[in-house]
XYZ file of C-alpha atoms in Angstrom:
239
model
C 128.772 196.364 152.062
C 125.226 197.175 151.015
C 125.761 195.218 147.831
C 127.049 192.198 149.775
C 124.134 192.400 152.185
C 121.655 192.579 149.328
C 123.223 189.609 147.575
C 123.310 187.590 150.796
C 119.664 188.405 151.461
C 118.693 187.321 147.956
C 120.581 184.054 148.371
C 118.873 183.450 151.726
C 115.434 184.144 150.299
C 116.161 181.885 147.357
C 117.248 179.120 149.712
C 114.075 179.508 151.768
C 111.997 179.456 148.604
C 113.689 176.281 147.346
C 113.290 174.631 150.745
C 109.603 175.512 150.825
C 109.181 174.288 147.268
C 110.852 170.977 148.105
C 108.676 170.567 151.188
C 105.543 171.114 149.160
C 106.769 168.710 146.511
C 107.461 166.112 149.172
C 104.049 166.734 150.693
C 102.467 166.344 147.285
C 104.256 163.029 146.757
C 103.235 161.800 150.201
C 99.593 162.773 149.765
C 99.546 161.113 146.353
C 100.925 157.948 147.921
C 98.202 158.054 150.560
C 95.589 158.748 147.907
C 96.578 155.516 146.175
C 96.591 153.621 149.464
C 93.198 154.991 150.483
C 91.824 154.159 147.028
C 93.133 150.603 147.331
C 91.531 150.348 150.755
C 88.283 151.684 149.320
C 88.396 149.135 146.488
C 89.021 146.324 148.970
C 86.078 147.466 151.078
C 83.875 147.927 148.046
C 84.653 144.419 146.765
C 83.784 142.910 150.133
C 80.572 144.935 150.385
C 79.467 143.772 146.943
C 80.273 140.187 147.925
C 78.310 140.596 151.162
C 75.311 141.926 149.254
C 75.474 139.066 146.756
C 75.763 136.424 149.476
C 72.962 138.008 151.489
C 70.630 138.012 148.492
C 71.565 134.400 147.753
C 70.937 133.266 151.330
C 67.622 135.110 151.573
C 66.601 133.746 148.187
C 67.500 130.246 149.370
C 65.455 130.748 152.531
C 62.534 132.035 150.487
C 62.660 129.160 147.987
C 62.921 126.506 150.703
C 60.027 128.073 152.614
C 57.906 128.137 149.463
C 58.735 124.479 148.844
C 57.648 123.634 152.391
C 54.427 125.563 151.897
C 53.758 123.838 148.581
C 54.266 120.387 150.082
C 52.054 121.242 153.039
C 49.364 122.626 150.745
C 49.353 119.371 148.761
C 49.098 117.260 151.919
C 46.272 119.410 153.267
C 44.391 119.246 149.960
C 44.757 115.447 149.878
C 43.438 115.078 153.431
C 40.457 117.363 152.806
C 39.665 115.797 149.430
C 39.721 112.283 150.859
C 37.374 113.288 153.674
C 34.962 115.085 151.327
C 34.882 112.034 149.048
C 34.071 109.798 152.016
C 31.191 112.107 152.944
C 29.962 112.219 149.326
C 29.896 108.419 149.154
C 28.025 108.247 152.453
C 25.357 110.686 151.229
C 24.561 108.275 148.388
C 23.681 105.525 150.855
C 19.898 104.847 151.051
C 19.624 105.395 154.788
C 22.038 108.354 154.973
C 21.208 111.291 157.238
C 21.928 114.042 154.757
C 21.630 116.863 157.270
C 24.107 115.131 159.576
C 26.555 114.578 156.729
C 26.231 118.165 155.488
C 27.084 119.319 158.992
C 30.275 117.272 158.680
C 30.979 119.072 155.399
C 30.768 122.360 157.298
C 33.260 120.938 159.783
C 35.618 119.987 156.951
C 35.375 123.507 155.519
C 36.056 125.070 158.913
C 39.050 122.804 159.551
C 40.371 123.548 156.075
C 40.136 127.262 156.820
C 41.930 126.733 160.130
C 44.692 124.803 158.366
C 45.074 127.654 155.886
C 45.425 130.124 158.741
C 48.023 127.850 160.311
C 49.997 127.794 157.073
C 49.839 131.580 156.893
C 51.126 131.865 160.456
C 54.059 129.555 159.674
C 54.863 131.568 156.550
C 54.457 134.949 158.264
C 57.017 133.989 160.887
C 59.659 133.227 158.253
C 58.712 136.252 156.161
C 59.256 138.463 159.209
C 62.633 136.829 159.859
C 63.644 137.152 156.203
C 62.626 140.806 156.014
C 64.340 141.518 159.329
C 67.557 139.912 158.114
C 67.287 141.791 154.838
C 66.857 145.129 156.614
C 69.710 144.335 158.994
C 72.141 143.467 156.212
C 71.085 146.430 154.101
C 71.784 148.736 157.042
C 75.136 147.044 157.632
C 76.294 147.158 154.018
C 75.084 150.745 153.597
C 77.101 151.771 156.654
C 80.174 149.972 155.350
C 79.649 151.614 151.965
C 79.643 155.069 153.541
C 82.841 154.226 155.409
C 84.461 152.964 152.221
C 83.435 156.070 150.283
C 84.736 158.344 153.033
C 88.101 156.580 152.904
C 88.495 157.405 149.228
C 87.926 161.106 149.983
C 90.302 161.441 152.931
C 93.293 162.848 151.039
C 91.170 165.593 149.492
C 89.540 166.301 152.841
C 92.930 166.820 154.522
C 93.625 169.902 152.415
C 90.425 171.459 153.724
C 91.350 171.033 157.393
C 95.119 171.627 157.344
C 97.372 174.507 156.378
C 99.738 172.563 154.181
C 102.098 175.527 153.760
C 102.765 176.160 157.432
C 102.152 172.701 158.948
C 102.949 170.028 156.343
C 104.184 167.603 159.010
C 100.844 167.769 160.821
C 99.114 167.145 157.516
C 101.168 163.995 156.935
C 100.720 162.795 160.520
C 96.958 163.129 160.163
C 97.017 161.042 156.987
C 99.164 158.355 158.588
C 97.034 158.188 161.719
C 93.736 158.028 159.863
C 94.970 155.475 157.365
C 96.157 153.236 160.201
C 92.826 153.731 161.994
C 90.921 152.830 158.840
C 92.947 149.657 158.328
C 92.601 148.722 162.000
C 88.838 149.289 161.999
C 88.280 147.479 158.715
C 90.484 144.468 159.452
C 89.585 143.984 163.111
C 86.019 145.301 163.473
C 83.930 145.883 160.348
C 84.983 142.973 158.143
C 85.022 140.310 160.921
C 81.597 141.370 162.211
C 80.091 141.431 158.730
C 81.656 138.063 157.918
C 80.330 136.604 161.159
C 76.819 137.795 160.308
C 77.092 136.248 156.847
C 78.363 132.975 158.306
C 75.541 132.912 160.848
C 72.987 133.487 158.114
C 74.398 130.584 156.114
C 74.544 128.339 159.187
C 71.073 129.247 160.454
C 69.229 128.995 157.137
C 68.760 125.185 157.302
C 67.512 125.511 160.882
C 65.015 128.192 159.853
C 63.798 126.024 156.974
C 63.425 123.004 159.265
C 61.597 125.119 161.834
C 59.175 126.184 159.117
C 58.667 122.567 158.022
C 57.921 121.464 161.588
C 55.464 124.325 162.006
C 53.619 123.205 158.878
C 53.787 119.562 159.936
C 52.026 120.480 163.175
C 49.253 122.089 161.109
C 48.913 118.924 159.008
C 48.886 116.692 162.094
C 46.150 118.791 163.682
C 44.085 118.629 160.489
C 44.582 114.876 160.229
C 43.331 114.430 163.779
C 40.246 116.534 163.041
C 39.508 114.634 159.810
C 39.901 111.271 161.544
C 37.234 112.443 163.962
C 34.991 113.437 161.034
C 35.473 110.051 159.368
C 34.542 108.366 162.611
C 31.305 110.369 162.678
C 30.324 109.487 159.100
C 29.064 106.034 160.085
C 26.859 107.531 162.778
C 25.142 109.667 160.126
């Protein structure tokens, strides 16, 4: 009887051991499957983040180049207006009956208006620089946050072993993986990616408007200078 009991106990223990071993093997297979799925999710996120960074740099570069082109065109127009006025004053000074002091006072006016136009150009540029830097900071913060989320996703399967007792509660371990994977997919597909894509689309859509706004700002500076120089030209004859 003792022998039978001992044999039966050994068989029971062996069965328990095999069952436990199978459970751990199954858990290992499941966690490996989730590791691959989390890695794929991480790669998908990482690819999108890199694309977002590339597009952001391209859009900001485009905004910068267009703004510089506007500034260059405005600078040329301003130089032409000032040069033409200075030449008119120089020709008037050569006249026999010219009032040199009066004409030199007009030169001072031209210099002052030129300085004011330069300040106007700087103000137009500063506005767009602030917008560009603000957009750059905003997108850097966004992509950095998404990058942290993507990196965390790739570490989830390893993290689960630190917070679960896989020997006594393997089912809870698996449930946690399933729940967090689904949450990650839900968040990425329905929150993070759409919001980031919307921001990228808005940047692309708004860039022409920002460039045009900058051009109009500079055009107002040129118009103001033209008005001032027309007044100066009208005063040349009186000198």
